Amino acid sequence: MTEPLAFRGTDEAEAHALDANDPLATYRDRFHIPLQENAQQEARPVHYFCGNSLGLQPTAVRGYVEQELDDWRDLAVHAHFKGKTPWYSYHEVFEESGARLVGAKPGEVVMMNSLTVNLHLLMVSFYRPTADRYKILIENAAFPSDNYAVRSQIAFHGNDPADGVLIARPREGCRTIETDDILEIIETQGHEIALVMLGGVSYFTGQFFDLAKITAAAKAKGCAVGFDLAHAAGNLPLKLHEWGADFAAWCSYKYLNAGPGGIAGCFVHEDHASRVDLPRFAGWWGNDPSQRFKMHLMEDFVPHRVAEGWQLSNPSILSMAPLRASLDMFEEVGMDRLREKSLRLTGYLEHLLNAHGGSYEIITPLNAAERGCQLSIRITERAREVVDTLDQRGCVCDFREPDIMRVAPVPLYNSYYDVWVLASILGAHS
Ligand SMILES: *Cc1c(COP(=O)(O)O)cnc(C)c1O
């Protein structure tokens, strides 16, 4: 990461040379890449830039899922304890890998439910409004689900969401939010803020917030801090434990490639994970596992004193199986090496876009420390036309009306050549 990112020019040969020297290039072969629809001769893979929305399918997924189908077929109820990976404790396979992924300690992470459900469950425990401290700080252009979740929590506690939500906004004429402005809100209004809940990486602008500084400032003011890491988990190295966030949640179908609606993740800091005094919505899977099957013989809920204590139901095995296939690769590569390639790959895209110059403007921070792999690009002329051309040329990108294209070169499976193709098409459009 210390090596400067020097790219020469815009020629295709350089893209191929970068691929040839890429130490992670072989991981691309461990994903299914859809084929272009209108390829003239031989079938060609698409240039996929939507890993921020739905990650590609790892080739190993089918084997993991089939194993569970086989265990269900052959063992039925006995698979809970006698399956290849017993279902009773299946979620425990993520104890180490899940923790490493977000910079947590084993016991602080559990995979369960889906993202918005987890946000709600965690807010039950960590959004504890009082008469003079009831506000929730979120970021401008937050993902709709987060916005709805936060507002409904405020209303649930009997307050008016219009008054209860505080929004950190970009400065006049800017697209992204200054960390200093977030810190300033916390400094001046922190005494009214019950919870700071930001997206780690903005789904829209791709901005990565300074979570360490924000957490420290919020904690100093006595606010609870939680993060939605939907666009950060598997995208950037995170240090949730060290930063001291109270909780976090993320989905696993974006950068974590666990398939549509895949099981989500949840972090509860060690300081809280073992607390039994926190209010929570309880279910049998959050109970101490040694007593879980005592069923009706045990009337009182005894929370498992780790993040798993926030589980409600027995989790979907068929939804956990694909995540294993993906996390195997994250374990092999490690977030640091992945980030190293990501900085180069996204840096290359930025370099090419600047070198070509065209009717577009990058709205994601240009400082690589303030972004993950995604670049959000505003198309300033005939946006629809360029989106159609990209589509015809086999580039899968995301377009948000009226003019924002979100492009995520994913270091596990995108090539420098993918990036080169995209940039040449954009560069030719002016
Ligand atoms: C993708 C995403 C969601 C989606 O929520 P689900 O509960 O998984 O449907 C929510 N919040 C953010 C920030 C996202 O990026």
XYZ file of C-alpha atoms and ligand atoms in Angstrom:
445
model
C 0.000 0.000 0.000
C 3.022 2.246 0.315
C 3.913 1.882 -3.348
C 2.618 4.836 -5.384
C -0.134 4.015 -7.850
C 1.593 4.836 -11.089
C -0.377 3.976 -14.175
C 1.046 4.872 -17.575
C -1.641 5.672 -20.037
C -4.884 4.402 -21.451
C -3.770 1.544 -23.684
C -5.336 -1.882 -23.453
C -1.932 -3.556 -23.140
C -1.398 -1.959 -19.746
C -4.679 -3.415 -18.471
C -3.583 -6.894 -19.534
C -0.179 -6.394 -17.941
C -1.819 -5.340 -14.671
C -3.969 -8.492 -14.772
C -0.929 -10.654 -15.493
C 0.816 -9.231 -12.412
C -2.218 -9.393 -10.130
C -1.550 -11.806 -7.240
C -5.308 -12.231 -6.673
C -6.205 -12.778 -10.340
C -7.062 -16.469 -9.879
C -9.947 -15.710 -7.507
C -11.926 -14.557 -10.522
C -12.074 -18.217 -11.623
C -13.856 -19.086 -8.400
C -16.937 -17.100 -9.380
C -19.619 -17.638 -11.991
C -19.563 -14.640 -14.283
C -22.713 -14.295 -16.410
C -22.233 -14.269 -20.172
C -22.998 -11.324 -22.405
C -26.324 -11.625 -24.133
C -25.465 -10.147 -27.477
C -21.952 -11.456 -27.927
C -21.328 -11.884 -31.637
C -19.082 -14.926 -31.735
C -17.907 -16.841 -28.721
C -19.666 -16.296 -25.397
C -17.950 -13.573 -23.379
C -18.332 -12.807 -19.711
C -19.977 -9.539 -18.780
C -17.986 -6.765 -17.148
C -19.754 -6.867 -13.818
C -19.734 -3.698 -11.699
C -22.738 -4.387 -9.488
C -21.039 -6.317 -6.700
C -22.156 -3.473 -4.419
C -25.717 -4.567 -5.092
C -25.508 -8.327 -5.581
C -22.185 -10.160 -5.471
C -21.505 -12.906 -8.022
C -22.006 -16.545 -7.140
C -18.892 -18.327 -5.862
C -18.457 -21.643 -7.681
C -18.234 -23.457 -4.335
C -21.732 -22.353 -3.310
C -23.506 -25.230 -5.027
C -21.469 -27.838 -3.145
C -22.193 -26.250 0.214
C -25.908 -25.967 -0.521
C -26.139 -29.495 -1.922
C -24.522 -30.849 1.215
C -27.384 -29.416 3.253
C -29.992 -30.680 0.807
C -28.399 -34.129 1.072
C -28.320 -34.009 4.865
C -31.962 -32.977 4.921
C -32.861 -35.771 2.483
C -30.792 -38.469 4.231
C -30.948 -37.517 7.894
C -33.960 -35.251 8.252
C -34.342 -34.207 11.879
C -31.146 -36.017 12.860
C -29.115 -33.540 10.810
C -29.526 -31.066 13.674
C -26.861 -33.035 15.511
C -25.514 -35.558 13.005
C -25.285 -33.547 9.805
C -21.851 -32.930 8.304
C -22.041 -29.481 9.882
C -24.720 -29.987 12.527
C -27.531 -27.517 12.074
C -27.878 -26.936 15.801
C -24.606 -25.037 15.847
C -24.229 -24.206 12.151
C -24.046 -20.441 12.811
C -20.966 -21.050 14.958
C -18.865 -21.778 11.860
C -18.740 -18.019 11.351
C -17.458 -17.242 14.806
C -13.863 -16.612 13.717
C -14.291 -15.721 10.057
C -17.190 -13.356 10.767
C -15.220 -11.627 13.495
C -12.107 -11.235 11.346
C -14.161 -9.741 8.552
C -15.167 -6.686 10.583
C -12.305 -6.449 13.068
C -14.185 -7.983 15.985
C -13.402 -10.571 18.633
C -14.953 -14.022 18.443
C -18.236 -13.787 20.311
C -18.948 -10.268 19.095
C -20.372 -11.356 15.729
C -23.285 -13.518 14.713
C -24.896 -14.125 11.357
C -28.667 -13.937 11.587
C -31.846 -12.615 9.953
C -31.599 -9.866 7.400
C -30.070 -6.439 7.719
C -33.042 -4.220 8.519
C -34.362 -6.790 10.988
C -30.998 -6.730 12.756
C -30.954 -2.940 12.871
C -34.309 -3.007 14.606
C -33.291 -5.696 17.079
C -30.116 -3.812 17.927
C -31.950 -0.534 18.319
C -34.250 -2.248 20.813
C -31.164 -2.717 22.954
C -29.144 0.368 22.116
C -31.594 3.116 21.294
C -32.791 4.014 24.769
C -34.298 7.490 24.461
C -34.987 9.644 27.498
C -36.966 12.880 27.825
C -34.025 15.072 26.851
C -31.898 12.674 24.890
C -33.908 10.993 22.163
C -32.430 12.000 18.801
C -30.793 9.759 16.225
C -28.074 11.144 13.972
C -27.994 9.728 10.452
C -26.356 10.820 7.212
C -27.930 12.641 4.311
C -29.095 10.305 1.503
C -29.189 7.352 3.891
C -30.495 4.125 2.401
C -34.311 4.221 2.560
C -34.592 1.179 4.794
C -32.317 2.765 7.418
C -34.275 5.966 7.266
C -37.583 4.126 7.753
C -36.140 1.954 10.514
C -34.821 4.934 12.459
C -38.013 6.950 12.076
C -40.213 4.081 13.108
C -38.071 3.471 16.198
C -38.440 7.113 17.203
C -42.206 6.918 16.699
C -42.333 3.602 18.573
C -40.952 5.386 21.622
C -43.653 8.035 21.304
C -41.624 10.823 19.742
C -42.018 12.733 16.498
C -39.575 11.510 13.824
C -39.478 14.975 12.236
C -38.000 16.249 15.473
C -36.085 13.099 16.419
C -33.967 12.599 13.316
C -30.835 14.715 12.921
C -29.239 14.627 9.487
C -25.571 15.304 8.728
C -25.450 16.992 5.323
C -22.838 17.974 2.751
C -21.849 21.623 2.616
C -23.459 23.870 0.035
C -22.412 22.763 -3.459
C -20.741 19.554 -2.177
C -21.756 15.937 -2.576
C -20.030 14.295 0.363
C -20.058 15.099 4.059
C -17.060 16.535 5.915
C -16.077 14.463 8.942
C -15.550 17.725 10.790
C -19.187 18.622 10.238
C -20.341 15.315 11.718
C -18.025 15.861 14.697
C -19.366 19.382 15.100
C -22.968 18.138 15.285
C -21.925 15.608 17.904
C -20.025 18.266 19.832
C -22.835 20.821 19.864
C -25.907 18.584 19.969
C -24.486 15.360 21.415
C -26.344 15.818 24.701
C -29.626 15.371 22.808
C -28.429 12.450 20.689
C -29.316 8.995 21.984
C -27.842 7.182 19.002
C -25.440 7.928 16.170
C -26.263 5.537 13.364
C -24.436 6.023 10.103
C -23.818 3.891 7.052
C -20.102 3.002 7.153
C -19.843 3.548 3.403
C -22.587 5.597 1.749
C -24.443 3.428 -0.737
C -24.969 6.478 -2.916
C -21.726 8.451 -2.944
C -19.365 5.657 -1.916
C -17.952 7.848 0.868
C -16.320 5.927 3.715
C -16.812 7.789 6.964
C -14.099 8.132 9.567
C -15.713 5.648 11.920
C -12.903 5.747 14.480
C -13.164 9.501 15.009
C -16.957 9.524 14.905
C -17.200 6.704 17.440
C -14.758 8.377 19.816
C -16.564 11.713 19.625
C -20.001 10.166 20.085
C -18.917 8.022 23.033
C -17.341 11.041 24.693
C -20.757 12.693 24.559
C -22.506 9.651 25.951
C -24.268 8.657 22.710
C -24.692 5.054 21.619
C -23.033 4.311 18.270
C -24.102 1.802 15.642
C -23.151 1.369 12.009
C -24.869 -0.036 8.978
C -22.023 -1.759 7.166
C -23.976 -2.988 4.132
C -21.479 -1.300 1.807
C -18.456 -1.647 4.052
C -18.329 -5.316 5.096
C -16.082 -7.183 2.687
C -15.158 -3.915 1.013
C -12.719 -2.377 3.505
C -10.812 -3.506 6.582
C -12.825 -2.530 9.664
C -11.905 -2.380 13.353
C -15.218 -2.467 15.121
C -13.869 -3.742 18.415
C -10.995 -1.301 18.591
C -13.124 1.654 17.516
C -15.564 0.798 20.259
C -18.807 0.878 18.279
C -21.682 -0.489 20.331
C -23.252 -2.413 17.492
C -23.250 -2.882 13.744
C -25.206 -4.798 11.143
C -24.639 -5.660 7.498
C -26.087 -7.753 4.725
C -24.082 -10.452 3.001
C -25.417 -10.413 -0.553
C -23.389 -7.369 -1.660
C -19.611 -7.605 -1.235
C -20.002 -10.866 0.676
C -21.488 -12.817 -2.235
C -23.897 -14.920 -0.189
C -26.786 -14.682 -2.640
C -30.033 -12.714 -2.801
C -31.510 -12.067 0.628
C -28.592 -13.971 2.189
C -28.199 -14.162 5.942
C -27.054 -10.885 7.493
C -24.380 -10.081 10.056
C -24.509 -8.454 13.430
C -21.866 -7.120 15.824
C -22.373 -6.412 19.506
C -19.339 -5.046 21.334
C -17.884 -7.266 24.024
C -18.706 -4.565 26.583
C -22.385 -5.313 26.012
C -22.477 -8.827 24.615
C -22.428 -10.449 28.035
C -24.823 -8.007 29.685
C -28.100 -9.482 30.766
C -29.575 -6.148 31.850
C -30.037 -4.762 28.338
C -33.573 -4.828 27.032
C -33.929 -7.091 24.057
C -36.516 -9.007 22.120
C -35.838 -12.605 23.015
C -36.260 -15.876 21.175
C -35.152 -19.419 21.858
C -32.023 -19.263 19.680
C -30.638 -16.460 21.833
C -30.887 -18.642 24.867
C -27.869 -20.280 26.412
C -27.332 -23.202 23.983
C -26.764 -25.719 26.768
C -30.323 -25.121 27.910
C -32.015 -24.327 24.629
C -33.600 -27.721 24.170
C -35.044 -27.877 27.650
C -37.912 -26.146 25.938
C -40.972 -25.721 28.112
C -39.086 -27.029 31.141
C -37.353 -23.681 31.266
C -39.560 -20.686 31.583
C -36.942 -17.984 31.908
C -34.852 -16.716 29.048
C -31.152 -16.982 29.878
C -29.318 -15.029 27.185
C -26.230 -16.560 25.694
C -23.575 -14.074 26.812
C -22.212 -13.312 23.353
C -23.672 -11.632 20.257
C -25.503 -14.908 19.608
C -27.747 -13.956 22.499
C -29.528 -11.585 20.100
C -30.674 -14.440 17.862
C -34.377 -15.182 17.816
C -35.119 -18.080 15.533
C -33.240 -21.102 14.336
C -31.443 -19.674 11.297
C -31.916 -20.668 7.673
C -29.293 -23.303 6.927
C -29.819 -22.906 3.179
C -29.010 -19.246 3.505
C -25.904 -19.752 5.642
C -24.379 -22.360 3.316
C -23.534 -19.900 0.472
C -21.881 -17.507 2.897
C -19.414 -20.216 3.868
C -18.269 -20.557 0.258
C -17.608 -16.846 0.094
C -16.008 -16.397 3.510
C -13.581 -19.224 2.709
C -12.075 -16.870 0.137
C -12.064 -13.854 2.451
C -10.249 -16.013 4.981
C -7.620 -17.069 2.442
C -6.986 -13.598 1.098
C -7.546 -11.455 4.191
C -9.041 -7.972 4.119
C -5.647 -6.249 3.975
C -4.542 -7.902 0.745
C -7.982 -7.412 -0.696
C -7.858 -3.729 0.141
C -4.435 -3.453 -1.442
C -5.781 -4.725 -4.756
C -8.935 -2.676 -4.346
C -6.930 0.542 -4.012
C -5.096 -0.283 -7.231
C -8.153 -1.402 -9.161
C -10.308 1.581 -8.238
C -7.255 3.831 -8.562
C -6.844 2.537 -12.109
C -10.461 3.374 -12.906
C -9.996 6.876 -11.539
C -6.783 7.262 -13.517
C -8.435 6.189 -16.781
C -11.466 8.419 -16.271
C -9.204 11.401 -15.646
C -6.972 10.554 -18.587
C -9.895 10.208 -21.013
C -11.831 13.187 -19.695
C -15.463 13.202 -20.756
C -18.935 14.260 -19.792
C -18.738 12.926 -16.292
C -17.591 13.814 -12.816
C -16.607 11.502 -9.951
C -18.615 12.413 -6.860
C -16.954 9.851 -4.577
C -14.093 11.336 -2.496
C -10.854 11.438 -4.502
C -8.891 10.627 -1.367
C -8.718 6.813 -1.493
C -8.777 6.591 2.324
C -12.321 7.974 2.202
C -13.809 5.384 -0.108
C -14.043 1.661 -0.744
C -14.063 0.179 -4.216
C -17.116 2.035 -5.520
C -16.963 5.174 -7.612
C -20.184 7.125 -8.093
C -20.018 8.987 -11.358
C -22.293 11.806 -12.387
C -22.953 11.722 -16.113
C -23.327 15.321 -17.196
C -24.604 14.816 -20.772
C -27.185 12.394 -22.164
C -26.903 9.998 -19.263
C -29.454 7.519 -20.633
C -27.509 7.121 -23.828
C -24.260 6.194 -22.095
C -26.077 3.766 -19.829
C -27.556 2.038 -22.892
C -24.178 1.852 -24.620
C -22.553 0.328 -21.556
C -25.320 -2.227 -21.422
C -24.907 -3.131 -25.093
C -21.164 -3.525 -24.623
C -21.607 -5.977 -21.761
C -20.965 -3.683 -18.773
C -23.340 -4.273 -15.874
C -23.603 -1.012 -13.901
C -26.151 0.612 -11.661
C -27.859 3.836 -12.636
C -29.785 6.115 -10.281
C -32.015 8.734 -11.842
C -31.369 11.340 -12.941
C -27.629 11.109 -13.577
C -25.634 8.979 -11.110
C -23.905 5.791 -12.152
C -22.495 3.621 -9.407
C -19.592 1.416 -10.409
C -17.968 -1.114 -8.101
C -14.801 -2.838 -9.319
C -14.690 -5.726 -6.849
C -11.151 -6.909 -6.116
C -12.100 -10.586 -5.714
C -13.414 -10.966 -9.237
C -13.074 -7.858 -11.383
C -10.106 -7.547 -13.697
C -8.169 -4.475 -14.743
C -9.419 -5.271 -18.233
C -13.038 -4.952 -16.999
C -12.168 -1.502 -15.720
C -10.402 -0.609 -18.953
C -13.456 -1.540 -21.055
C -15.792 0.525 -18.884
C -13.506 3.558 -18.896
C -13.006 3.437 -22.682
C -16.752 3.479 -23.251
C -17.227 6.365 -20.844
C -14.250 8.172 -22.329
C -15.708 7.913 -25.829
C -18.913 9.562 -24.647
C -18.717 13.311 -24.476
C -28.541 -2.862 0.863
C -28.862 -2.043 2.038
C -29.976 -2.326 2.841
C -30.916 -3.439 2.501
O -31.595 -3.899 3.626
P -32.183 -5.388 3.699
O -32.759 -5.442 5.039
O -31.041 -6.330 3.455
O -33.188 -5.526 2.601
C -30.193 -1.528 3.958
N -29.356 -0.511 4.263
C -28.280 -0.214 3.495
C -27.378 0.911 3.876
C -28.014 -0.959 2.361
O -26.964 -0.647 1.592
